[in-house]
Amino acid sequence: STLVRILTGLTAPDDGEIRFSGEPAPPVSDREAWRRNVACVYQHSTIIPDLTVAENLFINRQPTRRGIISWTALHREARVLLDRWNVAVPEDMRAGDLRVEARQLVEIARALSYGARFIILDEPTAQLDGDEIKRLFVRIRELQAAGVTFLFISHHLQEVYEICQAVTVLRDARHIISAPVADLPKDRLIEAMTGEQANLHVADATARTGARDTTVALSVSRLSGEDFADVSFAVHAGEVVGLSGATSSGRIGVAEAVAGLGPFTGGKIEINGRSLPPADVPAALALGVGCVPKSRHKQGLVLSQSVADNATMTVNRRLGPLGFIAPRRRAAVADGMIGSLGIVTQGPEQLVSGLSGGNQQKVVMARALATSPSVLVLMDPTAGVDVKSKEALLTVIERMRREGKAILVVSGEIEDLKTCDRVLVMRHGAIVAEHEAGWSDNTLVASIEGIEFDEHQ
């Protein structure tokens, strides 16, 4: 994060220099000069959702006529810009209605309109499904061919090998290695990223027995909502069930309904035999549901508050009498969570905004576990985190399974799903397949994408 701030001119380096096309970087105070050289498309969009695409493209620099914004000229120039860079979205469309993939392309087009030809992409695939990632990579390659250079920040090793020509690894604020991608085997890249000669350790679900001999902790029966219909499944105590599918499959809608975050219009959700009403988070918490939501920044964290505040938010009533929070008790509970989940922080009072993405996600997980839930709903639990944090979070999932919790892992990440006893696949709002532990990557991906695949060919 600090390096990106330096590369975009938001922070001055303590030492060294930056050059663009061989020329020294402009002074930090000259924002216009920086925009002409570099831009960053952040993981969390800077697009203003209530403005149109055209307004976002030319915000604070709209064409005017006699001091008044010329809307005709604005839309004309926006269309020219979008067509030039082959971004196929309507210029008069509300930006908040764009898919994540399209919003990213609009941000890239905006950066290019300033003259920048060096674009930083910060975890651009974190919220995309397989088809969207493929389309994004096609556009990146087209822009590369047109002379645009990209710095692609990612924790996904396969993406690095697919789209990048060179790779640099930073770990613990130090430069570890820089090399052509073709010269760096995956095991060496993992070693550089983690400091260990090891692959990602995920609990082997194929070796488990007896999970479905236990009681049903979560029962979903004929559940229907805006983007899903007639969905039924059960999760037993001590079982990990995956729910996968494309972004538009309806899996997030089902997960949010089970967690009390979202509505449903028909069917029934039962937690340990007790019915959960639609869109009722307090009821879900009271029934024993813990949740890691899809977006840690929008739904999971209050970034202006401390690690302790965020981690204990669901158990405030236990931290003091008559609605008052005892600071020492809160700090003690937070310290226990920090130790249990291995959260790297200066202490419980550090602002959560100052943590790495992996440690922020651990704080969200800590809050989900604070109420000692019997059912866990984990949406994209390792999205946008480094290899070590991913392994730590998956280890927590395995620990919770051994403690007898029923766990629903809602994800498109292969590593997340490897820890599941079985994986349910959704397409077009319905469950279309179920895969027992031991499935191959190709089989699962083909199932998600609706492709016939013969494993024995």
Short mmCIF file of C-alpha atoms in Angstrom, two decimals:
data_model
loop_
_atom_site.label_atom_id
_atom_site.label_comp_id
_atom_site.label_asym_id
_atom_site.label_seq_id
_atom_site.Cartn_x
_atom_site.Cartn_y
_atom_site.Cartn_z
CA SER A 1 0.00 0.00 0.00
CA THR A 2 2.82 2.40 0.83
CA LEU A 3 4.56 1.62 -2.45
CA VAL A 4 1.38 2.38 -4.41
CA ARG A 5 1.04 5.70 -2.58
CA ILE A 6 4.62 6.56 -3.53
CA LEU A 7 4.18 5.46 -7.16
CA THR A 8 1.04 7.62 -7.48
CA GLY A 9 2.60 10.68 -5.84
CA LEU A 10 0.49 10.64 -2.69
CA THR A 11 3.53 10.07 -0.46
CA ALA A 12 7.10 11.23 -0.99
CA PRO A 13 9.76 8.49 -0.75
CA ASP A 14 12.36 8.71 2.03
CA ASP A 15 15.07 7.73 -0.45
CA GLY A 16 15.50 6.76 -4.08
CA GLU A 17 13.70 8.15 -7.13
CA ILE A 18 10.89 7.45 -9.56
CA ARG A 19 11.17 8.05 -13.29
CA PHE A 20 8.45 8.01 -15.94
CA SER A 21 9.70 7.45 -19.50
CA GLY A 22 13.18 8.30 -18.25
CA GLU A 23 12.16 11.63 -16.72
CA PRO A 24 12.16 12.31 -12.94
CA ALA A 25 8.74 12.19 -11.30
CA PRO A 26 7.08 15.59 -10.72
CA PRO A 27 6.84 17.18 -7.25
CA VAL A 28 4.25 15.60 -4.97
CA SER A 29 2.31 18.88 -4.98
CA ASP A 30 1.76 18.79 -8.77
CA ARG A 31 -1.27 16.50 -8.94
CA GLU A 32 -2.02 17.22 -12.60
CA ALA A 33 1.47 16.13 -13.63
CA TRP A 34 1.11 12.89 -11.66
CA ARG A 35 -2.25 12.16 -13.34
CA ARG A 36 -0.58 12.53 -16.73
CA ASN A 37 1.92 9.83 -15.80
CA VAL A 38 0.25 7.24 -13.57
CA ALA A 39 -3.11 6.13 -12.20
CA CYS A 40 -4.33 3.38 -9.90
CA VAL A 41 -7.52 1.37 -10.24
CA TYR A 42 -8.06 0.37 -6.63
CA GLN A 43 -9.69 -2.83 -5.40
CA HIS A 44 -12.43 -0.62 -3.96
CA SER A 45 -13.86 1.49 -6.74
CA THR A 46 -13.42 5.27 -6.84
CA ILE A 47 -16.37 5.57 -9.22
CA ILE A 48 -19.24 7.70 -7.82
CA PRO A 49 -22.27 5.40 -8.19
CA ASP A 50 -24.98 8.08 -8.43
CA LEU A 51 -23.29 9.89 -11.33
CA THR A 52 -23.39 8.73 -14.94
CA VAL A 53 -20.44 7.12 -16.69
CA ALA A 54 -19.80 10.37 -18.59
CA GLU A 55 -19.86 12.45 -15.39
CA ASN A 56 -17.39 10.07 -13.75
CA LEU A 57 -15.04 10.20 -16.72
CA PHE A 58 -14.81 14.00 -16.67
CA ILE A 59 -15.46 14.82 -13.03
CA ASN A 60 -14.07 18.25 -12.09
CA ARG A 61 -13.14 18.92 -15.73
CA GLN A 62 -16.48 18.95 -17.52
CA PRO A 63 -16.62 20.85 -20.82
CA THR A 64 -18.38 24.18 -20.36
CA ARG A 65 -20.00 26.85 -22.47
CA ARG A 66 -20.14 30.34 -21.00
CA GLY A 67 -19.39 28.92 -17.57
CA ILE A 68 -22.17 26.32 -17.70
CA ILE A 69 -21.61 22.59 -18.17
CA SER A 70 -22.29 21.55 -21.75
CA TRP A 71 -24.03 18.20 -21.33
CA THR A 72 -24.05 17.59 -25.06
CA ALA A 73 -20.28 18.05 -25.27
CA LEU A 74 -19.77 15.98 -22.10
CA HIS A 75 -21.63 12.97 -23.50
CA ARG A 76 -20.01 13.36 -26.92
CA GLU A 77 -16.48 13.43 -25.46
CA ALA A 78 -17.28 10.52 -23.15
CA ARG A 79 -18.50 8.43 -26.10
CA VAL A 80 -15.35 9.25 -28.08
CA LEU A 81 -13.17 8.27 -25.12
CA LEU A 82 -15.02 5.00 -24.48
CA ASP A 83 -14.94 4.06 -28.17
CA ARG A 84 -11.23 4.86 -28.44
CA TRP A 85 -10.40 2.35 -25.71
CA ASN A 86 -13.13 -0.12 -26.70
CA VAL A 87 -15.13 0.17 -23.47
CA ALA A 88 -18.62 -0.97 -24.44
CA VAL A 89 -20.82 0.79 -21.87
CA PRO A 90 -23.45 3.54 -22.39
CA GLU A 91 -22.05 6.94 -21.44
CA ASP A 92 -25.40 8.01 -19.92
CA MET A 93 -25.74 4.92 -17.71
CA ARG A 94 -25.73 5.32 -13.93
CA ALA A 95 -22.26 4.16 -12.83
CA GLY A 96 -23.64 2.30 -9.82
CA ASP A 97 -25.53 -0.01 -12.18
CA LEU A 98 -22.35 -1.18 -13.92
CA ARG A 99 -20.87 -4.59 -13.23
CA VAL A 100 -17.55 -4.59 -11.38
CA GLU A 101 -15.70 -5.50 -14.57
CA ALA A 102 -17.20 -2.54 -16.47
CA ARG A 103 -16.49 -0.11 -13.60
CA GLN A 104 -12.82 -1.10 -13.73
CA LEU A 105 -12.66 -0.47 -17.48
CA VAL A 106 -14.31 2.94 -17.00
CA GLU A 107 -11.66 3.80 -14.38
CA ILE A 108 -8.91 2.70 -16.77
CA ALA A 109 -10.41 4.84 -19.56
CA ARG A 110 -10.58 7.83 -17.20
CA ALA A 111 -6.90 7.39 -16.31
CA LEU A 112 -5.91 7.12 -19.97
CA SER A 113 -7.82 10.32 -20.76
CA TYR A 114 -5.38 12.27 -18.57
CA GLY A 115 -2.50 10.94 -20.65
CA ALA A 116 -1.31 8.26 -18.22
CA ARG A 117 0.14 5.17 -19.85
CA PHE A 118 1.20 3.45 -16.61
CA ILE A 119 -1.80 1.94 -14.80
CA ILE A 120 -1.68 0.19 -11.42
CA LEU A 121 -4.35 -2.51 -10.99
CA ASP A 122 -4.88 -3.35 -7.31
CA GLU A 123 -6.35 -6.87 -6.96
CA PRO A 124 -8.53 -6.31 -10.06
CA THR A 125 -9.96 -9.84 -10.07
CA ALA A 126 -10.98 -10.04 -6.39
CA GLN A 127 -14.68 -9.51 -7.17
CA LEU A 128 -14.83 -11.12 -10.62
CA ASP A 129 -15.88 -14.61 -11.68
CA GLY A 130 -14.04 -16.78 -14.21
CA ASP A 131 -15.63 -15.39 -17.38
CA GLU A 132 -15.23 -11.78 -16.21
CA ILE A 133 -11.54 -12.38 -15.46
CA LYS A 134 -11.01 -13.79 -18.96
CA ARG A 135 -12.65 -10.73 -20.53
CA LEU A 136 -10.61 -8.36 -18.35
CA PHE A 137 -7.40 -10.10 -19.38
CA VAL A 138 -8.36 -9.76 -23.06
CA ARG A 139 -8.79 -6.01 -22.56
CA ILE A 140 -5.50 -5.73 -20.64
CA ARG A 141 -3.65 -7.47 -23.48
CA GLU A 142 -5.29 -5.16 -26.03
CA LEU A 143 -4.24 -2.10 -24.03
CA GLN A 144 -0.72 -3.49 -23.67
CA ALA A 145 -0.56 -3.80 -27.45
CA ALA A 146 -1.60 -0.13 -27.64
CA GLY A 147 1.35 0.91 -25.45
CA VAL A 148 -0.17 0.88 -21.95
CA THR A 149 1.97 -0.55 -19.12
CA PHE A 150 0.33 -2.25 -16.14
CA LEU A 151 1.47 -2.97 -12.59
CA PHE A 152 -0.76 -5.92 -11.68
CA ILE A 153 -1.04 -6.41 -7.90
CA SER A 154 -2.33 -9.87 -7.05
CA HIS A 155 -2.08 -12.74 -4.59
CA HIS A 156 -3.31 -15.21 -7.20
CA LEU A 157 -0.31 -17.08 -8.56
CA GLN A 158 -2.07 -18.45 -11.63
CA GLU A 159 -3.06 -14.93 -12.72
CA VAL A 160 0.55 -13.76 -12.42
CA TYR A 161 1.65 -16.53 -14.79
CA GLU A 162 -1.24 -15.88 -17.16
CA ILE A 163 -1.05 -12.10 -17.63
CA CYS A 164 2.36 -10.85 -16.43
CA GLN A 165 5.77 -10.83 -18.10
CA ALA A 166 7.78 -10.01 -14.96
CA VAL A 167 7.12 -10.36 -11.24
CA THR A 168 8.37 -8.63 -8.10
CA VAL A 169 7.68 -9.94 -4.60
CA LEU A 170 7.51 -7.74 -1.50
CA ARG A 171 7.30 -9.34 1.94
CA ASP A 172 7.33 -7.63 5.33
CA ALA A 173 8.09 -4.27 3.66
CA ARG A 174 11.17 -5.63 1.89
CA HIS A 175 12.01 -6.41 -1.72
CA ILE A 176 12.49 -10.18 -2.00
CA ILE A 177 12.88 -10.96 -5.69
CA SER A 178 12.34 -9.61 -9.20
CA ALA A 179 12.45 -11.94 -12.19
CA PRO A 180 10.86 -12.73 -15.55
CA VAL A 181 7.77 -14.84 -14.93
CA ALA A 182 8.99 -17.48 -17.39
CA ASP A 183 12.15 -17.98 -15.31
CA LEU A 184 10.41 -18.37 -11.94
CA PRO A 185 8.78 -21.75 -11.13
CA LYS A 186 5.69 -21.65 -8.92
CA ASP A 187 7.42 -23.28 -5.95
CA ARG A 188 10.09 -20.55 -5.95
CA LEU A 189 7.44 -17.83 -6.21
CA ILE A 190 5.52 -19.31 -3.26
CA GLU A 191 8.76 -19.53 -1.28
CA ALA A 192 9.47 -15.86 -2.06
CA MET A 193 5.96 -14.83 -0.99
CA THR A 194 5.81 -16.84 2.24
CA GLY A 195 9.43 -17.32 3.24
CA GLU A 196 8.74 -21.05 3.41
CA GLN A 197 9.43 -23.94 1.08
CA ALA A 198 5.85 -25.15 1.13
CA ASN A 199 2.63 -25.18 -0.81
CA LEU A 200 -0.66 -23.92 0.53
CA HIS A 201 -1.70 -26.29 3.33
CA VAL A 202 -5.41 -27.04 3.17
CA ALA A 203 -7.19 -29.63 5.30
CA ASP A 204 -7.86 -32.80 3.29
CA ALA A 205 -11.63 -33.14 3.18
CA THR A 206 -11.39 -36.55 1.49
CA ALA A 207 -10.04 -38.10 4.71
CA ARG A 208 -13.01 -37.05 6.86
CA THR A 209 -15.78 -39.40 7.91
CA GLY A 210 -19.02 -39.13 9.80
CA ALA A 211 -19.91 -35.45 9.34
CA ARG A 212 -23.39 -36.27 8.05
CA ASP A 213 -24.05 -38.61 10.98
CA THR A 214 -24.44 -35.51 13.18
CA THR A 215 -27.50 -33.30 13.63
CA VAL A 216 -28.59 -30.81 10.98
CA ALA A 217 -27.53 -27.34 12.13
CA LEU A 218 -28.59 -25.41 9.01
CA SER A 219 -31.59 -26.36 6.89
CA VAL A 220 -32.58 -24.41 3.76
CA SER A 221 -35.85 -25.53 2.18
CA ARG A 222 -37.23 -24.31 -1.17
CA LEU A 223 -35.72 -20.86 -0.64
CA SER A 224 -36.59 -18.21 -3.22
CA GLY A 225 -35.57 -14.59 -3.66
CA GLU A 226 -34.77 -11.97 -6.27
CA ASP A 227 -31.96 -13.95 -7.95
CA PHE A 228 -32.53 -17.52 -6.72
CA ALA A 229 -35.45 -19.95 -6.60
CA ASP A 230 -36.37 -23.24 -4.93
CA VAL A 231 -32.95 -23.72 -3.29
CA SER A 232 -32.71 -26.56 -0.75
CA PHE A 233 -29.75 -28.00 1.15
CA ALA A 234 -28.63 -28.87 4.67
CA VAL A 235 -25.38 -28.51 6.60
CA HIS A 236 -24.66 -30.83 9.53
CA ALA A 237 -22.72 -30.00 12.68
CA GLY A 238 -19.03 -30.52 11.98
CA GLU A 239 -19.52 -30.32 8.21
CA VAL A 240 -18.08 -27.81 5.71
CA VAL A 241 -20.26 -27.31 2.64
CA GLY A 242 -19.17 -25.18 -0.30
CA LEU A 243 -21.57 -23.08 -2.37
CA SER A 244 -20.05 -22.00 -5.66
CA GLY A 245 -21.02 -20.59 -9.02
CA ALA A 246 -20.50 -17.53 -11.18
CA THR A 247 -21.02 -14.08 -9.68
CA SER A 248 -24.51 -13.95 -11.22
CA SER A 249 -25.45 -17.49 -10.09
CA GLY A 250 -27.35 -16.32 -7.00
CA ARG A 251 -24.93 -17.82 -4.47
CA ILE A 252 -24.35 -14.51 -2.67
CA GLY A 253 -28.10 -13.87 -2.44
CA VAL A 254 -28.60 -17.28 -0.80
CA ALA A 255 -25.68 -16.72 1.57
CA GLU A 256 -26.92 -13.28 2.63
CA ALA A 257 -30.38 -14.71 3.25
CA VAL A 258 -28.93 -17.44 5.49
CA ALA A 259 -26.87 -14.84 7.38
CA GLY A 260 -29.86 -12.56 7.93
CA LEU A 261 -28.36 -9.88 5.69
CA GLY A 262 -30.70 -10.27 2.75
CA PRO A 263 -34.38 -10.94 2.08
CA PHE A 264 -36.10 -14.02 0.75
CA THR A 265 -39.63 -14.23 -0.61
CA GLY A 266 -40.39 -17.91 -0.15
CA GLY A 267 -39.20 -21.05 1.55
CA LYS A 268 -37.68 -21.57 4.97
CA ILE A 269 -34.34 -21.28 6.75
CA GLU A 270 -33.91 -23.13 10.03
CA ILE A 271 -31.00 -22.83 12.45
CA ASN A 272 -30.92 -25.82 14.79
CA GLY A 273 -34.63 -26.32 14.15
CA ARG A 274 -35.66 -22.69 14.70
CA SER A 275 -36.93 -20.50 11.84
CA LEU A 276 -34.97 -17.45 10.70
CA PRO A 277 -37.06 -14.45 9.52
CA PRO A 278 -36.00 -12.61 6.34
CA ALA A 279 -33.36 -9.86 6.53
CA ASP A 280 -33.04 -9.90 10.32
CA VAL A 281 -29.42 -9.77 11.49
CA PRO A 282 -30.22 -9.59 15.25
CA ALA A 283 -32.39 -12.70 14.87
CA ALA A 284 -29.61 -14.49 12.98
CA LEU A 285 -27.09 -13.64 15.71
CA ALA A 286 -29.51 -14.78 18.42
CA LEU A 287 -30.09 -18.09 16.62
CA GLY A 288 -26.34 -18.73 16.43
CA VAL A 289 -25.25 -17.57 12.97
CA GLY A 290 -21.83 -15.98 12.46
CA CYS A 291 -21.02 -14.30 9.16
CA VAL A 292 -18.07 -13.10 7.12
CA PRO A 293 -19.75 -10.88 4.47
CA LYS A 294 -18.63 -10.58 0.85
CA SER A 295 -17.02 -7.14 1.16
CA ARG A 296 -14.93 -6.55 4.27
CA HIS A 297 -14.70 -2.82 3.55
CA LYS A 298 -18.37 -2.14 2.81
CA GLN A 299 -20.03 -4.71 5.09
CA GLY A 300 -17.41 -6.16 7.41
CA LEU A 301 -15.45 -3.33 9.00
CA VAL A 302 -15.79 0.17 10.40
CA LEU A 303 -12.45 1.42 9.11
CA SER A 304 -12.38 4.47 11.38
CA GLN A 305 -12.54 2.30 14.50
CA SER A 306 -10.00 0.09 16.24
CA VAL A 307 -9.28 -3.61 15.94
CA ALA A 308 -10.92 -4.11 19.36
CA ASP A 309 -14.04 -2.13 18.41
CA ASN A 310 -14.51 -4.14 15.22
CA ALA A 311 -13.74 -7.55 16.68
CA THR A 312 -16.11 -7.16 19.65
CA MET A 313 -18.94 -5.31 17.89
CA THR A 314 -21.35 -8.26 18.11
CA VAL A 315 -20.75 -8.89 21.83
CA ASN A 316 -20.84 -5.37 23.29
CA ARG A 317 -23.53 -6.37 25.80
CA ARG A 318 -21.11 -8.82 27.38
CA LEU A 319 -18.42 -6.19 27.90
CA GLY A 320 -20.00 -4.21 30.72
CA PRO A 321 -23.17 -3.53 32.72
CA LEU A 322 -26.11 -1.30 31.76
CA GLY A 323 -24.92 -0.76 28.20
CA PHE A 324 -21.50 0.57 29.22
CA ILE A 325 -18.38 -1.06 27.77
CA ALA A 326 -15.55 -1.78 30.19
CA PRO A 327 -12.38 -0.89 28.23
CA ARG A 328 -10.22 -3.46 30.02
CA ARG A 329 -12.71 -6.24 29.38
CA ARG A 330 -13.01 -5.24 25.74
CA ALA A 331 -9.21 -5.14 25.36
CA ALA A 332 -8.88 -8.56 27.03
CA VAL A 333 -11.43 -10.12 24.68
CA ALA A 334 -9.76 -8.48 21.67
CA ASP A 335 -6.30 -9.65 22.79
CA GLY A 336 -7.62 -13.21 22.94
CA MET A 337 -8.94 -12.91 19.39
CA ILE A 338 -5.69 -11.38 18.15
CA GLY A 339 -3.75 -14.31 19.57
CA SER A 340 -6.21 -16.97 18.43
CA LEU A 341 -6.31 -15.80 14.82
CA GLY A 342 -2.73 -14.54 14.55
CA ILE A 343 -3.75 -10.96 13.71
CA VAL A 344 -0.61 -8.91 13.08
CA THR A 345 -1.29 -5.56 14.73
CA GLN A 346 0.34 -2.99 17.00
CA GLY A 347 -2.37 -3.75 19.55
CA PRO A 348 -6.13 -3.81 20.02
CA GLU A 349 -6.39 -0.01 19.79
CA GLN A 350 -4.79 0.23 16.33
CA LEU A 351 -7.19 1.50 13.67
CA VAL A 352 -8.29 -1.40 11.51
CA SER A 353 -7.69 0.75 8.42
CA GLY A 354 -3.95 0.47 9.11
CA LEU A 355 -3.89 -3.33 8.79
CA SER A 356 -3.05 -5.36 5.71
CA GLY A 357 -5.93 -6.93 3.79
CA GLY A 358 -5.20 -10.34 5.28
CA ASN A 359 -5.25 -9.04 8.85
CA GLN A 360 -8.40 -7.03 8.20
CA GLN A 361 -10.08 -10.23 7.05
CA LYS A 362 -8.93 -11.97 10.23
CA VAL A 363 -10.63 -9.21 12.24
CA VAL A 364 -13.87 -9.85 10.33
CA MET A 365 -13.48 -13.57 11.06
CA ALA A 366 -12.82 -12.79 14.74
CA ARG A 367 -16.08 -10.84 14.97
CA ALA A 368 -17.97 -13.70 13.31
CA LEU A 369 -16.60 -16.10 15.94
CA ALA A 370 -17.08 -13.75 18.92
CA THR A 371 -20.67 -14.90 19.53
CA SER A 372 -19.65 -18.60 19.58
CA PRO A 373 -22.00 -19.40 16.68
CA SER A 374 -23.12 -22.90 15.75
CA VAL A 375 -23.42 -21.96 12.06
CA LEU A 376 -20.85 -19.97 10.07
CA VAL A 377 -21.59 -18.35 6.70
CA LEU A 378 -18.31 -17.35 5.04
CA MET A 379 -18.54 -15.38 1.77
CA ASP A 380 -15.30 -15.27 -0.21
CA PRO A 381 -13.38 -15.68 3.07
CA THR A 382 -9.90 -15.42 1.52
CA ALA A 383 -10.54 -12.89 -1.27
CA GLY A 384 -7.74 -10.37 -1.72
CA VAL A 385 -5.42 -11.76 0.97
CA ASP A 386 -1.83 -12.99 0.80
CA VAL A 387 -0.81 -16.65 0.78
CA LYS A 388 0.01 -16.82 4.50
CA SER A 389 -3.25 -15.14 5.52
CA LYS A 390 -5.19 -17.46 3.20
CA GLU A 391 -3.60 -20.48 4.87
CA ALA A 392 -4.30 -19.04 8.34
CA LEU A 393 -7.97 -18.40 7.52
CA LEU A 394 -8.45 -21.88 6.05
CA THR A 395 -6.83 -23.31 9.19
CA VAL A 396 -9.40 -21.44 11.30
CA ILE A 397 -12.19 -22.97 9.20
CA GLU A 398 -10.80 -26.45 9.85
CA ARG A 399 -10.51 -25.70 13.58
CA MET A 400 -14.12 -24.55 13.71
CA ARG A 401 -15.23 -27.69 11.88
CA ARG A 402 -13.48 -29.85 14.47
CA GLU A 403 -15.31 -27.93 17.18
CA GLY A 404 -18.59 -29.04 15.61
CA LYS A 405 -19.70 -25.90 13.82
CA ALA A 406 -21.68 -26.16 10.59
CA ILE A 407 -19.88 -24.08 7.97
CA LEU A 408 -21.14 -22.77 4.63
CA VAL A 409 -18.22 -21.56 2.47
CA VAL A 410 -19.57 -19.42 -0.38
CA SER A 411 -16.74 -18.88 -2.84
CA GLY A 412 -15.41 -19.17 -6.35
CA GLU A 413 -11.87 -19.81 -5.09
CA ILE A 414 -10.64 -23.36 -5.67
CA GLU A 415 -8.46 -23.28 -2.51
CA ASP A 416 -11.44 -22.26 -0.36
CA LEU A 417 -13.55 -25.10 -1.74
CA LYS A 418 -10.85 -27.76 -1.27
CA THR A 419 -11.54 -27.67 2.46
CA CYS A 420 -15.23 -28.59 1.93
CA ASP A 421 -16.80 -32.01 2.47
CA ARG A 422 -18.96 -31.34 -0.57
CA VAL A 423 -19.54 -28.45 -2.97
CA LEU A 424 -22.93 -27.32 -4.28
CA VAL A 425 -22.85 -25.53 -7.63
CA MET A 426 -25.39 -22.84 -8.53
CA ARG A 427 -26.31 -21.58 -11.99
CA HIS A 428 -29.11 -19.16 -12.87
CA GLY A 429 -30.40 -19.10 -9.29
CA ALA A 430 -30.64 -22.86 -8.79
CA ILE A 431 -28.43 -25.65 -7.43
CA VAL A 432 -27.47 -27.73 -10.48
CA ALA A 433 -24.76 -30.06 -9.15
CA GLU A 434 -23.17 -31.47 -6.01
CA HIS A 435 -19.56 -32.68 -5.81
CA GLU A 436 -18.23 -34.81 -2.98
CA ALA A 437 -14.70 -34.17 -1.67
CA GLY A 438 -12.07 -35.43 -4.11
CA TRP A 439 -13.31 -33.56 -7.18
CA SER A 440 -10.77 -32.32 -9.72
CA ASP A 441 -10.33 -28.64 -10.52
CA ASN A 442 -11.38 -29.22 -14.14
CA THR A 443 -14.56 -31.04 -13.10
CA LEU A 444 -15.64 -28.27 -10.74
CA VAL A 445 -14.84 -25.43 -13.14
CA ALA A 446 -16.71 -27.21 -15.94
CA SER A 447 -19.69 -27.65 -13.63
CA ILE A 448 -19.67 -23.96 -12.67
CA GLU A 449 -19.48 -22.87 -16.31
CA GLY A 450 -22.04 -25.41 -17.54
CA ILE A 451 -19.59 -27.33 -19.73
CA GLU A 452 -19.63 -31.08 -20.28
CA PHE A 453 -16.28 -32.48 -19.13
CA ASP A 454 -15.03 -36.06 -19.34
CA GLU A 455 -12.43 -36.56 -16.61
CA HIS A 456 -11.17 -39.76 -18.24
CA GLN A 457 -10.33 -38.23 -21.62
#
